[in-house]
Coordinates of C-alpha atoms in Angstrom, one line a residue:
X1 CA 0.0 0.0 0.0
X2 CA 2.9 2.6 1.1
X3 CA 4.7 1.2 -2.2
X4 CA 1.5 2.3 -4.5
X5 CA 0.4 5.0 -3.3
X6 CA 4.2 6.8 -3.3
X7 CA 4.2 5.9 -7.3
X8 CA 0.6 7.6 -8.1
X9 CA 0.7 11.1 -7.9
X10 CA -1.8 11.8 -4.9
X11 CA -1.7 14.4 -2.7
X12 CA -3.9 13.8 -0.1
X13 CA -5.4 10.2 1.4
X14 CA -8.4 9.8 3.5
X15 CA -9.8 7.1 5.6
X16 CA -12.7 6.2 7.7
X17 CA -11.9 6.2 11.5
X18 CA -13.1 2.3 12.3
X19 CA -11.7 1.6 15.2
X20 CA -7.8 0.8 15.1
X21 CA -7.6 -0.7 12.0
X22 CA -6.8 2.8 10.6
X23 CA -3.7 3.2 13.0
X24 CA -1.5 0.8 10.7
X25 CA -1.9 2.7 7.7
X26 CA -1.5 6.1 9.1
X27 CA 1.8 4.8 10.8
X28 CA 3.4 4.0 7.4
X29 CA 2.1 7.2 5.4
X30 CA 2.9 9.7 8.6
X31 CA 6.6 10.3 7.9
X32 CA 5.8 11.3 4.2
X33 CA 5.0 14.1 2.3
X34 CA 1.9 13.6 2.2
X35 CA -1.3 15.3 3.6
X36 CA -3.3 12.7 5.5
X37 CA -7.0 13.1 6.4
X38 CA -8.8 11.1 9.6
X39 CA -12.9 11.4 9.0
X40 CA -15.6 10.6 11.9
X41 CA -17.8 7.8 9.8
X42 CA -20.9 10.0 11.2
X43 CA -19.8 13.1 9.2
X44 CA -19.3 10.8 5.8
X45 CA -22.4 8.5 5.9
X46 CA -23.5 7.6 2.5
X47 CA -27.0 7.0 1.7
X48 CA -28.4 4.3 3.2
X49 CA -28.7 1.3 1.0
X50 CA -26.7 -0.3 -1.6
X51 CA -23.5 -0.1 0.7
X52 CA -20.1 -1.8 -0.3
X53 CA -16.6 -1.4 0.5
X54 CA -16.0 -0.2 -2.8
X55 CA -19.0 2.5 -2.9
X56 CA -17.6 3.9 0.7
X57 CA -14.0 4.2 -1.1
X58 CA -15.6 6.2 -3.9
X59 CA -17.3 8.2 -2.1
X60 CA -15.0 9.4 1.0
X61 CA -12.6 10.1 -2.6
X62 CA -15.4 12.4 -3.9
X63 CA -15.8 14.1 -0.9
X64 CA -12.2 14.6 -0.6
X65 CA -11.6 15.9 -3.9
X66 CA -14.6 18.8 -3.4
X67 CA -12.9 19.4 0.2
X68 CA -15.9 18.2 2.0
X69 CA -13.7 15.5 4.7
X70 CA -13.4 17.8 7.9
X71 CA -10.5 16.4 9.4
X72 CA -10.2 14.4 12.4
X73 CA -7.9 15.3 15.3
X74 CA -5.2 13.0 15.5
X75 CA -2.4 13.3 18.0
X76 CA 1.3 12.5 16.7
X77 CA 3.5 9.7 17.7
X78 CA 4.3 10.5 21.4
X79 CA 1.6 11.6 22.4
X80 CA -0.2 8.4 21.2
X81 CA 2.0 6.6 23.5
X82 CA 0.8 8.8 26.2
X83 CA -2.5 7.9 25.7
X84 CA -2.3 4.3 25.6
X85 CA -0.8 4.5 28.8
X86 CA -3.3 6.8 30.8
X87 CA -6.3 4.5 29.0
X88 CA -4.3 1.5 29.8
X89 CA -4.2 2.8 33.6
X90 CA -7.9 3.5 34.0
X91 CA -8.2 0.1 32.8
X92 CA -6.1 -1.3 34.8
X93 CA -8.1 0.3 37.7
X94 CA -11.4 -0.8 36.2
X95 CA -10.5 -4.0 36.5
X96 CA -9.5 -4.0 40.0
X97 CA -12.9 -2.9 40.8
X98 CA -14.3 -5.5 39.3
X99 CA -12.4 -7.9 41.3
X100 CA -13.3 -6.7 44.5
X101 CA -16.4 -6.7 43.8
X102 CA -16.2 -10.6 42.6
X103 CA -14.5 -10.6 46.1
X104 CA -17.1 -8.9 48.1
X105 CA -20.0 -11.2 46.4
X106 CA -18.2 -14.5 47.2
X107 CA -17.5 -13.4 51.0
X108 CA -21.5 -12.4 51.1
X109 CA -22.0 -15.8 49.9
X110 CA -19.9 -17.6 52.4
X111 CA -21.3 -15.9 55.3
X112 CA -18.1 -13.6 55.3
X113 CA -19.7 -10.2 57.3
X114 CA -16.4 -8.2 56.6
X115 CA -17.8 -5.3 56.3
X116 CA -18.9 -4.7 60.2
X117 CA -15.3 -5.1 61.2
X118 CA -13.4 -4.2 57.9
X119 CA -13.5 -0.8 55.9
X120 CA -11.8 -2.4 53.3
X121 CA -10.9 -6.0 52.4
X122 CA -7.9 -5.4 50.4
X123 CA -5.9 -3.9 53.3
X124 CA -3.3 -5.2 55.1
X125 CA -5.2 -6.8 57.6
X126 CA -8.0 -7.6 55.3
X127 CA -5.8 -9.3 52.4
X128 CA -3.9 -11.1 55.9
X129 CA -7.6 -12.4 57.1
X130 CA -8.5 -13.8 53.5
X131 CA -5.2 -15.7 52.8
X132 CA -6.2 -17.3 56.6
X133 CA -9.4 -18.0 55.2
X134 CA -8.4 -19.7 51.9
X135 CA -5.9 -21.8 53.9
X136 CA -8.8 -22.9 56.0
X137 CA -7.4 -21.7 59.4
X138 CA -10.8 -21.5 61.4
X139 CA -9.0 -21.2 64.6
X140 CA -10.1 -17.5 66.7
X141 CA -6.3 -17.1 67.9
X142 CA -5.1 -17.5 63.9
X143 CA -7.8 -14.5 62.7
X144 CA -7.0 -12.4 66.0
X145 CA -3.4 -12.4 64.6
X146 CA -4.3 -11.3 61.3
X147 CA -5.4 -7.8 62.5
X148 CA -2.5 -4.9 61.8
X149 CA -3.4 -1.7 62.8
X150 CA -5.6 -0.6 65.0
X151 CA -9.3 -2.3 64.3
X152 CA -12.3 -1.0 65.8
X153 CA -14.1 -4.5 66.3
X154 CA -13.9 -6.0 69.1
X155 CA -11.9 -9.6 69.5
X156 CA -15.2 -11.6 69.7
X157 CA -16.6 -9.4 67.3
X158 CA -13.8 -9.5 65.1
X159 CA -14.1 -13.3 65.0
X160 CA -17.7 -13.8 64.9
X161 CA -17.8 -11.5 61.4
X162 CA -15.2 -13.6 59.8
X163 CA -16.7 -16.9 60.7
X164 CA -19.0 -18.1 58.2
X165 CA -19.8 -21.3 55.7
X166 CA -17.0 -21.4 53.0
X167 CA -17.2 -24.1 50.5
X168 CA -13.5 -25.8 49.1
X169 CA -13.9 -23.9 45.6
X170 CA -15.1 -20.6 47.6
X171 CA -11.7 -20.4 49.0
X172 CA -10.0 -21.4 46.1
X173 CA -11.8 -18.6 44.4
X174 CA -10.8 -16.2 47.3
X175 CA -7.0 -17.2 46.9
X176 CA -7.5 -16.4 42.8
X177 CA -8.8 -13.5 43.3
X178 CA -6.8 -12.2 45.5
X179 CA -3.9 -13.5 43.6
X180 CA -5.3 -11.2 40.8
X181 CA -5.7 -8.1 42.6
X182 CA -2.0 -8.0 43.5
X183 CA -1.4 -8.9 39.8
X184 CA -2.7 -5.8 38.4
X185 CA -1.7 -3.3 41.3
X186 CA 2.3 -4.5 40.1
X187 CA 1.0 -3.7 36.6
X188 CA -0.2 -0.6 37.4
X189 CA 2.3 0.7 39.3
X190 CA 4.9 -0.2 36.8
X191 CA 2.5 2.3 34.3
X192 CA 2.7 5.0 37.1
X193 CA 6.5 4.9 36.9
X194 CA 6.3 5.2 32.9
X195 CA 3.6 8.1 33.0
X196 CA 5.6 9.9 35.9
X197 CA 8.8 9.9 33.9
X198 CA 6.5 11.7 30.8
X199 CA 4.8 14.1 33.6
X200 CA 8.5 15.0 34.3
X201 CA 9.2 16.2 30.6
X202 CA 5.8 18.0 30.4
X203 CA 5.9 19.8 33.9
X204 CA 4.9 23.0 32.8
X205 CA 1.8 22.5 31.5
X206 CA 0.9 19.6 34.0
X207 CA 1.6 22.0 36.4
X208 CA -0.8 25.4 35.0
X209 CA -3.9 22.4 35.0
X210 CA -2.9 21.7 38.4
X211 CA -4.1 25.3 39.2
X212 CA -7.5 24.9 38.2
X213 CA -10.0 24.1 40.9
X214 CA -10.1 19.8 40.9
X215 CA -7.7 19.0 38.5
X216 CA -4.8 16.9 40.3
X217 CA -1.6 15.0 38.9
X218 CA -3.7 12.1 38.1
X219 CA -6.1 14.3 35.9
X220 CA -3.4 16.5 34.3
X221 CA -2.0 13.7 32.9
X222 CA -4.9 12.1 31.2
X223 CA -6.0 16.1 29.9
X224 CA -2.8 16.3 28.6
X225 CA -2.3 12.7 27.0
X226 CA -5.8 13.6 25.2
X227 CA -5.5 17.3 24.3
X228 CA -1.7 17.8 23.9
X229 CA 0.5 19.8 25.8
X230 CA -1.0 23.0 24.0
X231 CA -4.1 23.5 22.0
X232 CA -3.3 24.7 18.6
X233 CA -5.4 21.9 17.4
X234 CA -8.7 23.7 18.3
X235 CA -9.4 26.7 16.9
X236 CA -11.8 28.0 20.2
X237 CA -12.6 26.8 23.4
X238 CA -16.0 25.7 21.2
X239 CA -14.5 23.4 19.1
X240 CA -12.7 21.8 22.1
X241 CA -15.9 21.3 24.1
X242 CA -17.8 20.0 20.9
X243 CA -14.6 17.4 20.6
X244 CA -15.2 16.0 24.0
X245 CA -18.6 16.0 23.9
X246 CA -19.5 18.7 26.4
X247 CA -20.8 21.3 24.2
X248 CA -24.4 22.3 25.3
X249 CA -27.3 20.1 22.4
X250 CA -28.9 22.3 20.3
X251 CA -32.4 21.4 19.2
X252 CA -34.5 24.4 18.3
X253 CA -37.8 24.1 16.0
X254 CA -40.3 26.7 15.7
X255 CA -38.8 29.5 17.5
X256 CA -38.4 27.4 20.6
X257 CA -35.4 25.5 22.5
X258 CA -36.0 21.8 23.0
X259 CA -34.2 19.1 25.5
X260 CA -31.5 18.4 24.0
X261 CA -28.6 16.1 24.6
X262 CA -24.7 16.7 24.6
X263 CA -23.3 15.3 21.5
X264 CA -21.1 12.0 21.7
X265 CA -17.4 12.7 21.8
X266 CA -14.1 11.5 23.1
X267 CA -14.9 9.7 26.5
X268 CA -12.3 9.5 28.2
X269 CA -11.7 13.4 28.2
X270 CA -14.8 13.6 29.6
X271 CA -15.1 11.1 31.9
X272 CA -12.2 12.8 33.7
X273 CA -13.6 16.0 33.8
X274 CA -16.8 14.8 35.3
X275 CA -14.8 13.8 38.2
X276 CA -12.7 16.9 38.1
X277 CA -15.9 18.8 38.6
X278 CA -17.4 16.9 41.1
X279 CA -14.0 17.5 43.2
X280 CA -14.7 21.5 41.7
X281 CA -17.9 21.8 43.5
X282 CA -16.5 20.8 46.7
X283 CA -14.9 24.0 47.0
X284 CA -18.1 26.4 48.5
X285 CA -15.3 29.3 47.9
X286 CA -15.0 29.1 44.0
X287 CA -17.3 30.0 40.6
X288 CA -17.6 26.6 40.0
X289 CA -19.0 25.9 43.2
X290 CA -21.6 29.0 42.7
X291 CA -22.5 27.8 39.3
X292 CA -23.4 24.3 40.2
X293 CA -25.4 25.5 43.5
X294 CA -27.3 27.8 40.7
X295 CA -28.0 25.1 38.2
X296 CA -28.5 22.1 41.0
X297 CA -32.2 23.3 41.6
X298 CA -33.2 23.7 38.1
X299 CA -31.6 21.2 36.3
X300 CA -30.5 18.7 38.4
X301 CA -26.9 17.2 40.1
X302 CA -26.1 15.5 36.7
X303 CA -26.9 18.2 34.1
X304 CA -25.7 20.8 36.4
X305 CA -22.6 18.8 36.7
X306 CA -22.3 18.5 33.0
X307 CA -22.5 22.3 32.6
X308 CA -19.5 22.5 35.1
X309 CA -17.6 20.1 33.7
X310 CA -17.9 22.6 30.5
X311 CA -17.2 25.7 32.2
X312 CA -14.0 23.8 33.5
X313 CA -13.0 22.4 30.2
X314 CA -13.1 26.4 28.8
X315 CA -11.2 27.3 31.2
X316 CA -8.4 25.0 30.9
X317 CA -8.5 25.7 27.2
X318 CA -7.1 29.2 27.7
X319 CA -5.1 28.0 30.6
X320 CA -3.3 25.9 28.4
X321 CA -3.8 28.9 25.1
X322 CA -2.3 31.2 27.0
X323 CA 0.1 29.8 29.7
X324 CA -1.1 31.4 32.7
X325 CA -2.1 29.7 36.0
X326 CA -5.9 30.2 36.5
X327 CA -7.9 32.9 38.3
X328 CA -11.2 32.1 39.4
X329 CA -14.4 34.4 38.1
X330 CA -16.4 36.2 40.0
X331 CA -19.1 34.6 41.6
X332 CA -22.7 34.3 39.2
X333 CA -25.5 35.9 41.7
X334 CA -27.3 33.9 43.4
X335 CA -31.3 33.2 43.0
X336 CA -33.4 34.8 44.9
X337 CA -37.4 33.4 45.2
X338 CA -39.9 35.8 43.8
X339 CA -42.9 36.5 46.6
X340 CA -46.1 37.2 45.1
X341 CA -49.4 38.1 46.2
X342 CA -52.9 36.0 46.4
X343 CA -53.7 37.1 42.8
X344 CA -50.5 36.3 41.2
X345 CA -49.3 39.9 41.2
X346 CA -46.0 40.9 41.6
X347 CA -44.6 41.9 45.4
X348 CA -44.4 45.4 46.3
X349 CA -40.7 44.5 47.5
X350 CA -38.8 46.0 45.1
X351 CA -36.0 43.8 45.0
X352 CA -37.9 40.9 44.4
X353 CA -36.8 38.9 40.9
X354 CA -38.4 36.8 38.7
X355 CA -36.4 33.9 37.9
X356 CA -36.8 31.9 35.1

C-alpha cells in the first residue's frame, strides 16, 4: 500500500476512522509528504442502501476531492504513547474494581460479614484475614493475629464477622482472586513509573492544569495525554468542548429550545472531567461551586454537573492557550425566590426577581 500510493501522484489520502484498523496505515504514510485526512464515519455516511466497501471508497474520494472531509484530530507519535498509557491505567483500575467486587460477592455468599469489622478488604489486615481464610485456618487465635493496625471491632466481634460457611472452591476462588488483585496493582504501578517519567518532561503545562479548581496530577496527565500539551489543534474553546462532547445540544424548531442532549465525543476526556468537577464543586469558595449550586435546583446534580464540567474544560482551554495559572471568576448571583401576592401579582418588595 505505502509502495502504490508513493508511485501515483496523490496528494492527499483519507480514511474512515473504524476503530484501530486505521492506526497501521496512518503509521506507514505519517513520515511522508503527504497530507493525510482522519474522518468521523458520522460526518461521511452515505446514503443508506446499496452499501459496499468499494462505494464507501468512492465516495470518501469524492468528498475529498470537493474538500468536503473535515478532518479528524489525530495526536502524533508521542503523544499516542501517552495515551495508551493513561487508558491502559484507568483500565487497569477498572478492572481491580471488578475484582473486589467478585471478592465482596463471594464473602456475602460464604457468610463472610467483613464489612462490620473491615473498611476495606484489600488492606493489610483484610488481604492477611483472607489468605487465613483460603488456607482454612478456622482457629479464633489465627484471625485475632491477622489484625495490623488498629481495628475498631472487638476480638469476639472481630471473629464472629469472619466466621461463616466457605465451601472448598469458595476459597480457592478467594486465593485467585486475591492473587489477581495484586497482579494488576504490580502492573499498574509499573505504568505509574512510565507516565511519571512523561509528567516529568511535560511539567509545565501539568503544572498550570494543576491550578485549576479539581484537577490533580492524576487528571493532568490524562487532559494532557488527550489534548496535547497546547491546544493549537482547536481553533476555540467551542471546538474543544464540541470534541469531547461537552458542548451544550442544540435542538430548536419553531422559534423554541427543546431538550437536548450533549453530543457523543471523546470519553475519556470527559469522563475525567466529570470527576474533576465533582471534586470543583467541593470548594463552596469558588465560581464553580456558585454555578453548580445555581444550576443544581433547576436542572438537576447531573446536568448541572455537565454544565461545570464545560465551564471547567473552557477554562483550561485558555489556561493551556495562554500559559497562565488560572484565576477564578467572580461569583454568578445567586437566586433569589420571587414572593407574590394572592392574585398572582407581583410583590411590592422592590427587589424581588423573577427567575426563570
Amino acid at each position: 500500500l505505502r509502495d502504490g500510493l508513493t508511485a501515483a501522484p496523490y496528494q492527499a489520502v483519507a480514511m474512515e476512522a473504524t476503530g484501530s484498523y486505521w492506526k497501521p496505515v496512518w503509521n506507514v504514510r505519517e513520515d511522508h509528504a503527504m497530507t493525510l485526512l482522519l474522518a468521523n464515519p458520522q460526518r461521511i455516511k452515505a446514503i443508506p442502501g446499496r452499501k459496499s466497501e468499494v462505494r464507501d471508497a468512492e465516495g470518501i474520494a469524492d468528498l475529498l476531492r470537493h474538500g468536503l472531509v473535515p478532518a479528524r484530530y489525530v495526536p502524533n507519535r508521542a503523544q499516542r504513547a501517552w495515551r495508551e498509557l493513561t487508558r491502559y491505567r484507568a483500565s487497569l483500575t477498572q478492572d481491580r474494581t471488578r475484582e473486589v467486587n467478585r471478592l465482596a460477592k463471594i464473602l456475602e455468599g460464604g457468610n463472610i460479614k467483613r464489612g462490620s469489622v473491615l473498611r476495606d478488604s484489600t488492606g493489610t489486615t483484610g488481604r492477611a484475614m483472607l489468605r487465613a481464610i483460603a488456607r482454612s485456618e478456622d482457629d479464633p487465635a489465627t484471625r485475632l493475629a491477622c489484625r495490623v493496625g488498629p481495628v475498631k471491632a472487638s476480638p469476639d466481634a472481630f471473629v464472629a464477622a469472619l466466621t461463616g460457611i466457605l465451601t472448598p472452591h469458595q476459597r480457592m476462588m478467594i486465593d485467585t482472586i486475591l492473587d489477581g488483585i495484586e497482579s494488576l496493582e504490580t502492573r499498574r504501578a509499573t505504568v505509574e513509573l512510565a507516565i511519571a517519567r512523561q509528567l516529568a518532561a511535560t511539567a509545565a503545562p501539568t503544572a498550570l492544569l494543576q491550578t485549576v479548581p479539581g484537577v490533580g496530577p492524576h487528571a493532568a496527565a490524562v487532559i494532557v495525554a488527550e489534548v496535547g500539551h497546547t491546544v493549537e489543534a482547536f481553533p476555540s474553546a467551542a471546538h474543544l468542548s464540541a470534541w469531547a462532547g461537552l458542548a451544550p445540544g442544540q435542538h430548536a424548531s419553531a422559534g423554541k429550545r427543546q431538550a437536548a442532549r450533549i453530543p457523543p465525543g471523546q470519553r475519556h476526556l470527559r469522563s475525567v472531567l466529570a470527576q474533576c468537577a465533582w471534586g470543583a464543586v467541593r470548594d463552596r469558595h469558588t465560581y464553580l461551586a456558585a454555578q453548580f449550586a445555581h444550576l443544581h435546583p433547576r436542572l438537576g446534580k447531573k446536568r448541572a454537573l455537565v454544565a461545570v464540567a464545560h465551564s471547567l474544560l473552557v477554562s483550561l482551554y485558555y489556561v493551556l492557550r495562554n500559559g497562565v495559572p488560572y484565576a477564578d471568576r467572580a461569583r454568578p448571583p445567586s437566586p433569589r425566590a420571587t414572593t407574590h401576592g394572592s392574585c398572582g401579582g407581583r410583590s411590592s418588595n422592590s427587589n424581588a426577581t423573577d427567575i426563570r
